[in-house]
Coordinates of C-alpha atoms in Angstrom, one line a residue:
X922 CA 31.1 -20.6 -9.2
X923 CA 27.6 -21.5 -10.1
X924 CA 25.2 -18.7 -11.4
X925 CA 22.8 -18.7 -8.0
X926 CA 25.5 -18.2 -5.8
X927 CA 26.8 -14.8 -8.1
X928 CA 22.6 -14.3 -7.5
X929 CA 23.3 -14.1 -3.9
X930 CA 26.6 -12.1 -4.1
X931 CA 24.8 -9.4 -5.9
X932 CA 22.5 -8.6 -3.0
X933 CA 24.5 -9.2 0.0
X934 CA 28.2 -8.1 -1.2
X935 CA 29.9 -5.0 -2.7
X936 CA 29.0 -3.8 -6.1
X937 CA 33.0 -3.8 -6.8
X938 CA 33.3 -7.2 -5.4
X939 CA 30.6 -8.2 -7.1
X940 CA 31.8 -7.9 -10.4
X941 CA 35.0 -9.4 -9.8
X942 CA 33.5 -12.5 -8.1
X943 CA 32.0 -13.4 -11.5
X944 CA 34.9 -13.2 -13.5
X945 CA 35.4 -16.9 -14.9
X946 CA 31.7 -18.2 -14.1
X947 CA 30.6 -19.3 -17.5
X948 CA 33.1 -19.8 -20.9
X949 CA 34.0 -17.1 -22.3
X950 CA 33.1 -14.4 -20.7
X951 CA 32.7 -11.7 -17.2
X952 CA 30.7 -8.8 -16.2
X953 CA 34.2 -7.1 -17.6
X954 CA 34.3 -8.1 -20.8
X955 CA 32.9 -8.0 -24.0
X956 CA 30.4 -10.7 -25.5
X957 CA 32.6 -13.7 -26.3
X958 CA 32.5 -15.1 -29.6
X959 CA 31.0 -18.3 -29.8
X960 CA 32.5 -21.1 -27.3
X961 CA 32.3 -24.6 -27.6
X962 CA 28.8 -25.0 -26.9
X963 CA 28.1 -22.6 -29.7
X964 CA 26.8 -19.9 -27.6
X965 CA 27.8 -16.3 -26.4
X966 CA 27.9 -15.2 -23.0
X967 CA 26.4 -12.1 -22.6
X968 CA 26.6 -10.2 -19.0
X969 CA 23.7 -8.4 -17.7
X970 CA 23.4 -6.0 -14.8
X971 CA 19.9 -5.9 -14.2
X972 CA 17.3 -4.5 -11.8
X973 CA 15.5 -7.2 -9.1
X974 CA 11.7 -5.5 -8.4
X975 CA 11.0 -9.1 -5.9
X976 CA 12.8 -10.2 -2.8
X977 CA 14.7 -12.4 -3.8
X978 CA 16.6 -14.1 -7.1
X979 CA 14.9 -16.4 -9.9
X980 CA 16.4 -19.9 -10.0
X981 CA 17.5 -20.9 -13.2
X982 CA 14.7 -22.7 -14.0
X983 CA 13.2 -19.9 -16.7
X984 CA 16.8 -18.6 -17.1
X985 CA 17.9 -21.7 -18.9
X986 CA 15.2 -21.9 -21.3
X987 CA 15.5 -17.9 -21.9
X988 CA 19.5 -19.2 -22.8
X989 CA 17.7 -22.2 -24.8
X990 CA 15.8 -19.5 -26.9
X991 CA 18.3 -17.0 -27.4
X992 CA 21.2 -19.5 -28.4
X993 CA 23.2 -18.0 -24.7
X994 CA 24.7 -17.8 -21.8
X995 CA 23.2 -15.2 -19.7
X996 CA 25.1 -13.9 -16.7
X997 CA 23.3 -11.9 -14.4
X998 CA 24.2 -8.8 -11.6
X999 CA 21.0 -8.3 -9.7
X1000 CA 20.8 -4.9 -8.1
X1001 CA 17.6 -4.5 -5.6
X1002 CA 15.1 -2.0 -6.8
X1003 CA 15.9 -0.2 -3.5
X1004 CA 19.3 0.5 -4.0
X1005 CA 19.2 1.1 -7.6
X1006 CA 20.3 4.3 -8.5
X1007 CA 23.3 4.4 -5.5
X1008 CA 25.1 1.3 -7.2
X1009 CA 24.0 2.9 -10.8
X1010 CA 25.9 6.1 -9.5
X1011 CA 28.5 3.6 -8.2
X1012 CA 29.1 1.6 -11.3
X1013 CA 29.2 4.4 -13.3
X1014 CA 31.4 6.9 -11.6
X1015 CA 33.7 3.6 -11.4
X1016 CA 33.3 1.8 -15.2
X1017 CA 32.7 -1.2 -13.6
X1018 CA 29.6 -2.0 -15.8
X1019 CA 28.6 -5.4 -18.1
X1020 CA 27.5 -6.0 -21.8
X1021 CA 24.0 -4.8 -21.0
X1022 CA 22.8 -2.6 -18.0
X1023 CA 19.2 -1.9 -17.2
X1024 CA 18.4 2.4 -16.6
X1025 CA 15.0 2.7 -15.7
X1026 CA 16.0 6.1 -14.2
X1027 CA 16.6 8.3 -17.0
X1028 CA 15.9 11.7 -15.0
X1029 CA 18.7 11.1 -13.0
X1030 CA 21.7 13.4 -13.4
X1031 CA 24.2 10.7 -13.2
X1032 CA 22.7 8.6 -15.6
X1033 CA 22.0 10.9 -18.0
X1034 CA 25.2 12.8 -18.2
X1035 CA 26.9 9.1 -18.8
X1036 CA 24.7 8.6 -21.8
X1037 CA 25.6 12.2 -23.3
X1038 CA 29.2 11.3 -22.9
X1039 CA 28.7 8.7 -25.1
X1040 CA 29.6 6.1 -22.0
X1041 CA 27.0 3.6 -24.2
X1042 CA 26.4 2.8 -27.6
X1043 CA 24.1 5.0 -29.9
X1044 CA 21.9 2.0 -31.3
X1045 CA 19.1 4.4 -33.3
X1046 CA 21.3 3.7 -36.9
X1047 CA 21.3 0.1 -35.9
X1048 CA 17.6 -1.1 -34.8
X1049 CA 16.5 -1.6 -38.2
X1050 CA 18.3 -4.3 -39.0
X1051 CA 16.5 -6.5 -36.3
X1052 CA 12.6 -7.3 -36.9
X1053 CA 11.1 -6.7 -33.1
X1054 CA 13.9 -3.7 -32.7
X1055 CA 12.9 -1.9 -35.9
X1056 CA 8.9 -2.2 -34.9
X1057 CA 9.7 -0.1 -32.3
X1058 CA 7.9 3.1 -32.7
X1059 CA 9.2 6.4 -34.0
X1060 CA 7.2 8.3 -31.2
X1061 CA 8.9 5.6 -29.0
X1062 CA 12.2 6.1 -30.1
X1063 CA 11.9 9.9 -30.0
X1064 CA 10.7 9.4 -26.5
X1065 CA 13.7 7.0 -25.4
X1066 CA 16.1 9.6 -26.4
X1067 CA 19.0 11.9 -25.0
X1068 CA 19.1 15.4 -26.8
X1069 CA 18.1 13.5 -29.8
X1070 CA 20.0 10.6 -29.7
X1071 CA 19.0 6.7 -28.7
X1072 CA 21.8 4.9 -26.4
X1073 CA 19.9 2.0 -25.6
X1074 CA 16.6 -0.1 -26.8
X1075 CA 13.7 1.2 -25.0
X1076 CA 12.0 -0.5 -22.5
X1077 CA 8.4 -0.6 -23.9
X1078 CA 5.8 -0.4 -21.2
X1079 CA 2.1 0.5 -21.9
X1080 CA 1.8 4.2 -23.0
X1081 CA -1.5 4.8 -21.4
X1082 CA -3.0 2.6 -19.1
X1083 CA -5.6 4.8 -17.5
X1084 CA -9.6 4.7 -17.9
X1085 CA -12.9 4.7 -15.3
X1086 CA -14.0 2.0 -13.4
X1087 CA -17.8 1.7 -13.0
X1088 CA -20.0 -0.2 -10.8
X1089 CA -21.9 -2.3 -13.7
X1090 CA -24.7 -3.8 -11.3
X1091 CA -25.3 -0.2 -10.2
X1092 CA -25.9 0.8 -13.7
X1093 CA -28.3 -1.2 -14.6
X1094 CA -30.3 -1.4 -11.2
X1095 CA -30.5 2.9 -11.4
X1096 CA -31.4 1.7 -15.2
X1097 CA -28.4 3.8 -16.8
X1098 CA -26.0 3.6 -19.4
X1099 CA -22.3 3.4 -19.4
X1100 CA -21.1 6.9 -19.6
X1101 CA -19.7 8.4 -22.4
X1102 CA -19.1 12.2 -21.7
X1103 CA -18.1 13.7 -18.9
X1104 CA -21.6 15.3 -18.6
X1105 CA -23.4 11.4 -18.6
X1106 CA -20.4 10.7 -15.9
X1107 CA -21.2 13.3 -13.6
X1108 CA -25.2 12.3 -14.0
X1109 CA -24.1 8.4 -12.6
X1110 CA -21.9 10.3 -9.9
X1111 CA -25.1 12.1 -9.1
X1112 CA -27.1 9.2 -9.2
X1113 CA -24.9 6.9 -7.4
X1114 CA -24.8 9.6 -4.2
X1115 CA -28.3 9.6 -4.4
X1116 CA -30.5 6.9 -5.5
X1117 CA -29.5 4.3 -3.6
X1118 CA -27.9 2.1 -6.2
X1119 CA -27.3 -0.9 -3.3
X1120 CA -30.6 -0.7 -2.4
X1121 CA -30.0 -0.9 1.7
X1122 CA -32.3 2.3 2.1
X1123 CA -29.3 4.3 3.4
X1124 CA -28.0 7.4 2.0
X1125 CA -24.5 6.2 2.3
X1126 CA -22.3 5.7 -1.1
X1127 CA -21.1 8.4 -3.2
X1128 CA -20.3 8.4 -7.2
X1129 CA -16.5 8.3 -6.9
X1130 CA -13.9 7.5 -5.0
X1131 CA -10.3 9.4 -5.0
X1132 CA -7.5 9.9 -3.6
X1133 CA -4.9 12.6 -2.7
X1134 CA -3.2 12.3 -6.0
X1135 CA -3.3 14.8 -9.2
X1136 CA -1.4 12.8 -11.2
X1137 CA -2.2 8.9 -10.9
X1138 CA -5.9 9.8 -9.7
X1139 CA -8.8 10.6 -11.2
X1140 CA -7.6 14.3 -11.9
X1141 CA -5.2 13.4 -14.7
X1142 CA -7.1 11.3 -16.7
X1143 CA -10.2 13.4 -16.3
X1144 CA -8.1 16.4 -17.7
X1145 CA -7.8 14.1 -20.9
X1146 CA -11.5 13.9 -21.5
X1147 CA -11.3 18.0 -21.6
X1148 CA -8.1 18.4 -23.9
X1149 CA -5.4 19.1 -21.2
X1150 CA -2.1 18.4 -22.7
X1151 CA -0.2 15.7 -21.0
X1152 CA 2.3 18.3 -18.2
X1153 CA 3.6 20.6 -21.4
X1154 CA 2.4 21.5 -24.9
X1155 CA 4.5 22.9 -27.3
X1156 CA 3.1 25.1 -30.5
X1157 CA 4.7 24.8 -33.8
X1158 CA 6.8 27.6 -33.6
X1159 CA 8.3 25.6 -30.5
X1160 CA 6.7 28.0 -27.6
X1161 CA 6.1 25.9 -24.3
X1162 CA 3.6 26.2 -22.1
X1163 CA 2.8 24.0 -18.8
X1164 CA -0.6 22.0 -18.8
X1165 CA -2.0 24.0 -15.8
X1166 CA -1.8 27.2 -17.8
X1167 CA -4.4 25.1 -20.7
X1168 CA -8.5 25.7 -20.6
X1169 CA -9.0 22.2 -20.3
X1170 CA -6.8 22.0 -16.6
X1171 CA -9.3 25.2 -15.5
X1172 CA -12.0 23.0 -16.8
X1173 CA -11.3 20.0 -15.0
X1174 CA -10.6 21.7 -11.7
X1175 CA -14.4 23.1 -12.4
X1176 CA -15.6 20.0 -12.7
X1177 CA -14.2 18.1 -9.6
X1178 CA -15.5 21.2 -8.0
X1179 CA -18.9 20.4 -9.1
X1180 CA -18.3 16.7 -8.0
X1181 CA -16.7 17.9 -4.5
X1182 CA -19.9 20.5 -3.9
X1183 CA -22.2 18.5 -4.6
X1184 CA -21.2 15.6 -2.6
X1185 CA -20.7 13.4 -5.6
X1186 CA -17.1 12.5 -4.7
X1187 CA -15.9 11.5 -1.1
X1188 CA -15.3 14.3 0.9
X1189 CA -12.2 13.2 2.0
X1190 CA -10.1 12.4 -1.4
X1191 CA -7.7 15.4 -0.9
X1192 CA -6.0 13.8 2.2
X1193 CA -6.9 9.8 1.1
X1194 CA -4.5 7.1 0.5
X1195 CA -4.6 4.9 -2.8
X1196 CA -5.4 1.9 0.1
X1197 CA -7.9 3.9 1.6
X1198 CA -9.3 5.0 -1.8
X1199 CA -9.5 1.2 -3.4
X1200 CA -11.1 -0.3 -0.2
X1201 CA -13.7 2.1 -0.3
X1202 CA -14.5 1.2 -3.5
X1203 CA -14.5 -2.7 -2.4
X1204 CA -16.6 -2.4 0.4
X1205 CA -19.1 -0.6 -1.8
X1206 CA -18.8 3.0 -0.5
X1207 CA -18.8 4.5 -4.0
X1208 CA -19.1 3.4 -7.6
X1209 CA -17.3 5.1 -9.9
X1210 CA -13.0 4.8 -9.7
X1211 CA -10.6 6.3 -11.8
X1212 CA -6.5 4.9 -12.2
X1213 CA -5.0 2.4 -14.0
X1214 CA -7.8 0.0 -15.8
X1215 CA -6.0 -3.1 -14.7
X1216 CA -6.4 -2.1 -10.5
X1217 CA -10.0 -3.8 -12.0
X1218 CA -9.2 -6.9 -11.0
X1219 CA -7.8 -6.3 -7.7
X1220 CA -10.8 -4.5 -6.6
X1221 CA -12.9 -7.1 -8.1
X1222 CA -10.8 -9.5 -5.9
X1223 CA -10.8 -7.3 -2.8
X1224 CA -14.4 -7.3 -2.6
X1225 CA -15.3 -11.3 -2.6
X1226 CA -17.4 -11.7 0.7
X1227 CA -18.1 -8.5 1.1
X1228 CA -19.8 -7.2 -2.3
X1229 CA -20.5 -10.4 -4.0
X1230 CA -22.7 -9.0 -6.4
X1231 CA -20.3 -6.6 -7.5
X1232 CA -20.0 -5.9 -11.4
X1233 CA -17.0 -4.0 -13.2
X1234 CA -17.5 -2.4 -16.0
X1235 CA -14.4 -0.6 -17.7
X1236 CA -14.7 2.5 -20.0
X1237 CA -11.6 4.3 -21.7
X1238 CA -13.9 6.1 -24.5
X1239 CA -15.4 9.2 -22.6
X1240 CA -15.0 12.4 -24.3
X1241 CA -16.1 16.2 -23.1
X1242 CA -18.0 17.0 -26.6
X1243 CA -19.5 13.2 -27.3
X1244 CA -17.2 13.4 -30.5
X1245 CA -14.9 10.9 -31.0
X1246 CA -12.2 13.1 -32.8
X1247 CA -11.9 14.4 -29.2
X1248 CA -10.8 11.7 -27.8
X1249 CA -8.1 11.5 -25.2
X1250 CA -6.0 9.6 -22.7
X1251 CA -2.3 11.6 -21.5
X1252 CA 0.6 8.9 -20.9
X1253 CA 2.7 8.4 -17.9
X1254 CA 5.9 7.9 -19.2
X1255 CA 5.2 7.8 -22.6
X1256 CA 5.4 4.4 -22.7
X1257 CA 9.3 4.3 -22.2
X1258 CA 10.3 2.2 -19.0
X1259 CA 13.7 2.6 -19.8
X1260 CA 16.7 1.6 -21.7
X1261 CA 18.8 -1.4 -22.0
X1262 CA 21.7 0.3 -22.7
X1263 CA 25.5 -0.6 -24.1
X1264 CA 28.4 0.7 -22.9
X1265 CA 31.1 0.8 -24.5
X1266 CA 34.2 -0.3 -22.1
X1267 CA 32.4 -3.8 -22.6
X1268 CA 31.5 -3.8 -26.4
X1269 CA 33.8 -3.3 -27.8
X1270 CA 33.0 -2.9 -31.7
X1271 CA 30.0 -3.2 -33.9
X1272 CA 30.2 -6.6 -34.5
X1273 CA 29.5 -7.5 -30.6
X1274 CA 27.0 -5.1 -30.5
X1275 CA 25.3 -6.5 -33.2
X1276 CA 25.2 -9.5 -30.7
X1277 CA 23.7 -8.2 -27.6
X1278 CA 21.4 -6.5 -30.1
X1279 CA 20.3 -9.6 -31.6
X1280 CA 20.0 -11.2 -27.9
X1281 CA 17.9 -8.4 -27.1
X1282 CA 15.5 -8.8 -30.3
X1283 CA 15.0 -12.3 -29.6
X1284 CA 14.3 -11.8 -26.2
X1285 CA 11.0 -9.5 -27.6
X1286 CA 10.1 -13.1 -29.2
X1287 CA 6.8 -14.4 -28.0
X1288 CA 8.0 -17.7 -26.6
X1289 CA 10.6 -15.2 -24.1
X1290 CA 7.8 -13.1 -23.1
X1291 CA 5.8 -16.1 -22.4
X1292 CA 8.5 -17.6 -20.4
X1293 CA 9.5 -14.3 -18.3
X1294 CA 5.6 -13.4 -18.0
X1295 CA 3.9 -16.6 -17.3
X1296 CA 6.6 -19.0 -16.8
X1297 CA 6.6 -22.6 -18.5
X1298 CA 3.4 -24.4 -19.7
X1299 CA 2.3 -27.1 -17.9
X1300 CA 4.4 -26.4 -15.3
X1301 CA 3.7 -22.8 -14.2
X1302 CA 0.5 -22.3 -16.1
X1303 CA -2.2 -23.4 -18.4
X1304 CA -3.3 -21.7 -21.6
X1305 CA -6.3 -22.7 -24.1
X1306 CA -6.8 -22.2 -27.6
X1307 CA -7.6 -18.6 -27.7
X1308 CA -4.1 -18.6 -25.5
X1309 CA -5.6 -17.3 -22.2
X1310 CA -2.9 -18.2 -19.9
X1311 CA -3.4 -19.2 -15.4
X1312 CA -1.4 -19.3 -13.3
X1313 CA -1.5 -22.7 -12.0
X1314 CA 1.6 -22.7 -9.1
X1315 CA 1.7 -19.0 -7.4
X1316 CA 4.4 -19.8 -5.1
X1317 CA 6.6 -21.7 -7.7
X1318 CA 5.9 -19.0 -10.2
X1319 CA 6.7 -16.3 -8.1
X1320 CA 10.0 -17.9 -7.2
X1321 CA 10.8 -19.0 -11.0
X1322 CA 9.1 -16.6 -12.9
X1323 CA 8.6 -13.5 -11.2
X1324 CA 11.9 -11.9 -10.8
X1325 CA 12.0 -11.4 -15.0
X1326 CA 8.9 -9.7 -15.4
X1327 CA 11.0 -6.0 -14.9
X1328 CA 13.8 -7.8 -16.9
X1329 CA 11.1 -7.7 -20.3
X1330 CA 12.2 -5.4 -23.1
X1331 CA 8.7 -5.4 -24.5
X1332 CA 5.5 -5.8 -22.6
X1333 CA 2.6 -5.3 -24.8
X1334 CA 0.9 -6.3 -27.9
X1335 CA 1.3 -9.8 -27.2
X1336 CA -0.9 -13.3 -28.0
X1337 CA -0.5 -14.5 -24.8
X1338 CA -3.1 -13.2 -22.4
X1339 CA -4.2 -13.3 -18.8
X1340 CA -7.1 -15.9 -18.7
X1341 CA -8.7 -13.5 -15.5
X1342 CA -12.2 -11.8 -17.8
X1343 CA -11.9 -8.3 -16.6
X1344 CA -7.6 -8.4 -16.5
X1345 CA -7.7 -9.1 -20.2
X1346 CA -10.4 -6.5 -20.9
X1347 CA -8.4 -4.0 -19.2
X1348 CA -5.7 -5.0 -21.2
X1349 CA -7.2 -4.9 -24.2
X1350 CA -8.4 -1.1 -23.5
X1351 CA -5.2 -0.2 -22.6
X1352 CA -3.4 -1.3 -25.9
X1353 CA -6.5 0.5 -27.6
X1354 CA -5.3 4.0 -25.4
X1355 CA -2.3 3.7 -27.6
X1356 CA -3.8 5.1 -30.4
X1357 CA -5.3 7.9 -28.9
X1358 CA -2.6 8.8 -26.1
X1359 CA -1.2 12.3 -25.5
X1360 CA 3.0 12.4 -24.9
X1361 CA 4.7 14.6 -23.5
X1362 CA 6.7 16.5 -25.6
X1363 CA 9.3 17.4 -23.3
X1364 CA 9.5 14.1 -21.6
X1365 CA 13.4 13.6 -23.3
X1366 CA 14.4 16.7 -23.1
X1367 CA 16.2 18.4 -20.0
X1368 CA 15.9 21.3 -17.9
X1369 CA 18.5 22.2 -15.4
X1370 CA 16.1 24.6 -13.2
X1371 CA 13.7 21.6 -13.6
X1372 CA 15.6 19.1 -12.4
X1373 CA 16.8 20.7 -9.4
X1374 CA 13.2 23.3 -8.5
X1375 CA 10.7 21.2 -10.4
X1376 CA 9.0 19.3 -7.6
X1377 CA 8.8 21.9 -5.2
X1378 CA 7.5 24.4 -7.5
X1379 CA 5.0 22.2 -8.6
X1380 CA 3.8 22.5 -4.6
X1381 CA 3.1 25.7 -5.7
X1382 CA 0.5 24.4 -8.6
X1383 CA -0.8 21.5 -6.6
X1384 CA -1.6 23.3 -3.6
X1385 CA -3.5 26.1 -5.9
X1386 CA -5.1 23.4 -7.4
X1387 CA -6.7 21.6 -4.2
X1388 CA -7.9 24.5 -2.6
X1389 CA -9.3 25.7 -5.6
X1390 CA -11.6 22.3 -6.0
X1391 CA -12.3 22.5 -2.3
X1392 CA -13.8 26.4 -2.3
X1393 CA -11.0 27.8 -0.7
X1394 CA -9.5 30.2 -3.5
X1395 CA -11.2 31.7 -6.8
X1396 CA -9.6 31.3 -10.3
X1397 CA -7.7 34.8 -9.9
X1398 CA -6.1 33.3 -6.9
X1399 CA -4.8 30.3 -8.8
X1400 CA -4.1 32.2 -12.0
X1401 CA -2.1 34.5 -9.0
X1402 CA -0.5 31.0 -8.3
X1403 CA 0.7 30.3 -11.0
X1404 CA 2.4 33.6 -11.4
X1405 CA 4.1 33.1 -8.5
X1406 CA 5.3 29.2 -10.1
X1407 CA 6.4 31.5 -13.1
X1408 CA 8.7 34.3 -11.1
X1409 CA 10.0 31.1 -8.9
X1410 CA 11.6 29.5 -11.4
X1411 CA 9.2 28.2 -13.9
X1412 CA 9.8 30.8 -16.6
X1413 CA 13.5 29.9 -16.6
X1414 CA 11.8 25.9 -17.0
X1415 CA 9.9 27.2 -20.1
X1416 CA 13.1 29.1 -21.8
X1417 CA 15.3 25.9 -21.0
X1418 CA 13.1 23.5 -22.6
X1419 CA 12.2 26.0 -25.5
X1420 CA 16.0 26.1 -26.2
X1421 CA 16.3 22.2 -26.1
X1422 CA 13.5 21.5 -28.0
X1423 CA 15.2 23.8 -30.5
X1424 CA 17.9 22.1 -30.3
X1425 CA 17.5 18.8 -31.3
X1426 CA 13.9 20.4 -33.8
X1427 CA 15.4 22.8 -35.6

C-alpha cells in the first residue's frame, strides 16, 4: 500500500483500522512494532503517529528528503488536530500506539496518567548522549516533565513571544520616542487619542487597541512590565501563591484603568474579538497593539490599500522602573509545545530507543527544519546569503510543506530566516524574550481540584478583574473576589501544588 493512501486512511477510517491497514507498508516495520533494524536499503523504519494542524496530508515530496536526511523510512498516522485528544484517549486506553506519538496535550488526564504509568520511555538519562537533544534546556526539561520525570523530548516552541506593536509613522509625526516604560507608553496612548497622529483633523483614533482577553492581550504582557509573576510564584520555602494575589497584578489593573478612563484604550476591548481588535488596528483606529510580536506582519499586510503609510515598530524592552534589571516578559507555555514521546509496547529495549532518539536529533538538524519550515530551495523558496528565505510557490508549499510545520521538534534559534523585514525582526525579539522570560513554576506539576475547578474559578478572578478596570467595583471588592476564589476551591489548588512541588523539590 503506498504511504499517501495510509495518509488518507488516517483521516477518513477508524483509528483501530488504521493501524492495522499499515501493517506491511514499508520493510521492516508497522505502526505495531518496534523500529526495525536496518533492512536492505540500510535504513530503519520508524512509525509515527502524528498530529495534522492543515486540511489535508503532505505528499511525499518533503517526506522523502526528511528520510534522505535521517538515513529512514518514515511511516506516518495523521490524526486531525480536531479530533486529537478523542483518538489520543482511544489509542491509549487500547495500546494501539507507534514508535513515536506526538502529545501536545499534556494537561489532559488521560495523557498524563499514561505517562506516570510509565506507558512511554523515561528519556531524561538518555538526551545527553545526542548533540541537539542534550542542548535542550534544563529550564526546558524541567518544564517538559511529569512529577519530575521526562517521558518524551520536548517540543521546543518559543518561550515568550509577546511584546508592543507601535505605530512608527505616528511617532515620529507627534515627534516622540519609542517607549520604554510604561509611564512613556501611556504618554504615546495619550497622545495618540489626542493629537491627531493621522492628521485628518478628526478626533477619532485612540492609543491602543484590545481585546476581550486577559491572558493573550495586552493585560498579560503588561503585568510583565510591573513584575507580575507568570499565573503562580512560589517562595523558597515552597509557599504558592496565584499571580492575581501579587502588587504588580493590582498595578496593572490600575493602569488599564487609567487607559480605559481616560479614553486611551477603545472603549469596547472588554467585549472585542482578536478580528475585531487587529482590524481596528489596520484600518488605523488606534496605534498602539499588544500580542504576539510576529501578528506584526499580518497587520502590516492587512492594512495595504487602506493605511499605506503605515509604519511598525516593535518594542519587547519596556520596563515599569526604566531599569533594565527589571525587565520582564511571562511565557505561555513555557516554551514546551509538547512531547514526542516513546512508548514502550513499540520499543522495545534501549538499543531501539537509542534509534528513534537519534532520528529525533537529526530531525532538530538545520537542513530538516529548513525542509519542514520552508520546503526545498529552488523549488519552494529562495534564500540569499544572509539566508533570508521566500516563499516562492504558496499553493505548492502549502500542499508539500505545510503539514510538517507542527511535526518540528525544535522551532527556534535557527539560521534560516523569513526574508519578510518586520517577520524577522519579530523573530529576532522574540528569541531575545528568552533570556528575560518568566515560567511558570507550576506549569508540570498537577492539581486535582485544578484540573477539574480551575477554569471556572478563574471566572471568579476574571470577572473581578474586568469590572474593576471598567469602574464598576473598588479594590476591596476584588480583594473580596478573590476570597471568594480561595473558599471555592482555590486554597485546596495552592495546598495541592505546595505538596507537589514538594514532592518532586524536596
Amino acid at each position: 500500500m503506498k504511504r499517501k493512501s495510509i495518509r488518507m486512511m488516517a483521516l477518513t477510517l477508524g483509528f483501530g483500522l488504521l493501524l492495522s491497514a499499515c501493517s506491511g507498508t514499508q520493510t521492516g516495520g508497522s505502526a505495531g512494532e518496534a523500529p526495525a533494524a536496518d533492512g536492505k536499503d540500510g535504513k530503519a523504519t520508524i512509525t509515527w503517529l502524528n498530529i495534522l494542524h492543515t486540511p489535508a496530508p503532505p505528499t511525499d515530496t518533503i517526506l522523502n528528503k526528511i528520510e534522505e536526511a535521517t538515513n529512514t523510512n518514515i511511516e506516518f498516522s495523521w490524526i486531525p488536530d480536531a479530533s486529537k485528544e478523542e483518538r489520543l484517549n482511544t489509542s491509549l486506553a487500547s495500546d494501539s500506539l507507534a514508535d513515536i506519538v506526538t502529545l501536545t496535550i499534556l494537561d489532559n488526564s488521560s495523557v498524563r496518567n499514561a505517562l506516570k504509568a510509565g506507558m512511554f520511555w523515561e528519556v531524561g538519562p538518555y538526551l545527553d548522549e545526542f548533540p541537539n537533544l542534550a542542548a535542550i534546556s534544563p529550564e526546558m526539561r524541567t518544564s517538559a516533565s511529569i512529577d519530575g520525570k521526562l517521558y518524551g523530548v520536548p517540543m521546543q516552541k518559543q518561550v515568550a513571544r509577546n511584546g508592543v506593536v507601535i505605530r512608527k509613522d505616528w511617532l515620529d509625526k507627534l515627534g516622540l520616542e519609542v517607549p520604554k516604560t510604561t509611564d512613556e507608553l501611556m504618554q504615546v496612548a495619550k497622545a495618540f487619542t489626542e493629537q491627531d497622529p493621522d492628521g485628518n483633523g478628526v478626533k477619532d483614533t485612540t492609543g491602543f487597541v484590545d481585546r476581550s482577553d486577559l491572558v493573550y492581550g495586552a493585560f498579560k504582557t503588561l503585568s510583565s512590565y510591573f513584575g507580575t509573576p507568570s499565573v503562580w510564584s512560589v517562595s523558597e520555602d515552597g509557599k504558592v501563591t496565584p499571580e492575581f494575589e501579587s502588587e504588580g497584578y493590582i498595578k496593572t489593573m490600575d493602569y488599564m484603568k487609567q487607559l480605559y478612563e481616560g479614553g486611551y484604550i477603545n472603549q469596547d476591548f472588554a467585549v472585542t474579538a482578536k478580528t475585531d481588535q487587529q482590524q481596528n488596528f489596520s484600518q488605523g483606529k488606534a496605534g498602539i497593539y499588544v500580542g504576539a510580536l510576529f501578528d506584526s506582519k499580518n497587520l502590516l499586510n492587512d492594512a495595504k490599500g487602506i493605511q499605506d503609510n503605515m509604519e511598525l515598530v516593535l518594542v519587547n524592552d519596556i520596563t515599569s522602573t526604566g531599569n533594565e534589571s527589571d525587565r520582564a516578559i511571562w511565557s505561555t507555555t513555557n516554551g514546551v509545545g509538547g512531547l514526542l514521546a516513546f512508548p514502550r509496547s513499540e520499543v522495545k529495549d534501549e538499543e531501539e530507543l537509542k534509534r528513534v532518539l537519534k532520528f529525533v536529533n537529526d530531525l532538530m538538524s538545520e537542513e530538516v527544519y529548513a525542509l519542514m519550515t520552508y520546503g526545498i530551495e529552488g523549488v519552494h523558496y529562495t534564500a540569499d546569503e544572509q539566508k533570508a528565505a521566500t516563499i516562492t510557490d504558496t499553493s505548492l508549499w502549502e500542499q508539500e510543506v505545510q503539514p510538517f510545520a507542527g511535526s518540528r521538534p525544535k522551532e527556534p534559534g535557527y539560521e534560516i530566516h523569513d526574508a519578510n523585514p518586520l517577520k524577522a525582526e519579530a523573530d529576532r525579539l522574540i528569541q531575545e524574550n528568552t533570556e528575560y522570560a518568566v515560567l511558570n513554576p507550576m506549569f508540570s506539576l498537577e492539581s486535582p481540584t485544578f484540573s477539574s475547578q480551575g477554569s471556572e474559578l478563574q471566572k471568579i478572578i476574571t470577572d473581578a478583574t474586568y469590572k474593576y478596570i471598567l469602574g464598576k467595583i473598588t479594590l476591596d471588592d476584588f480583594k473580596a473576589a478573590v476570597s471568594s476564589w480561595r473558599k471555592a476551591g482555590g486554597d485546596q489548588i495552592i495546598a495541592e501544588y505546595e505538596a507537589a512541588y514538594k514532592a518532586v523539590n524536596g
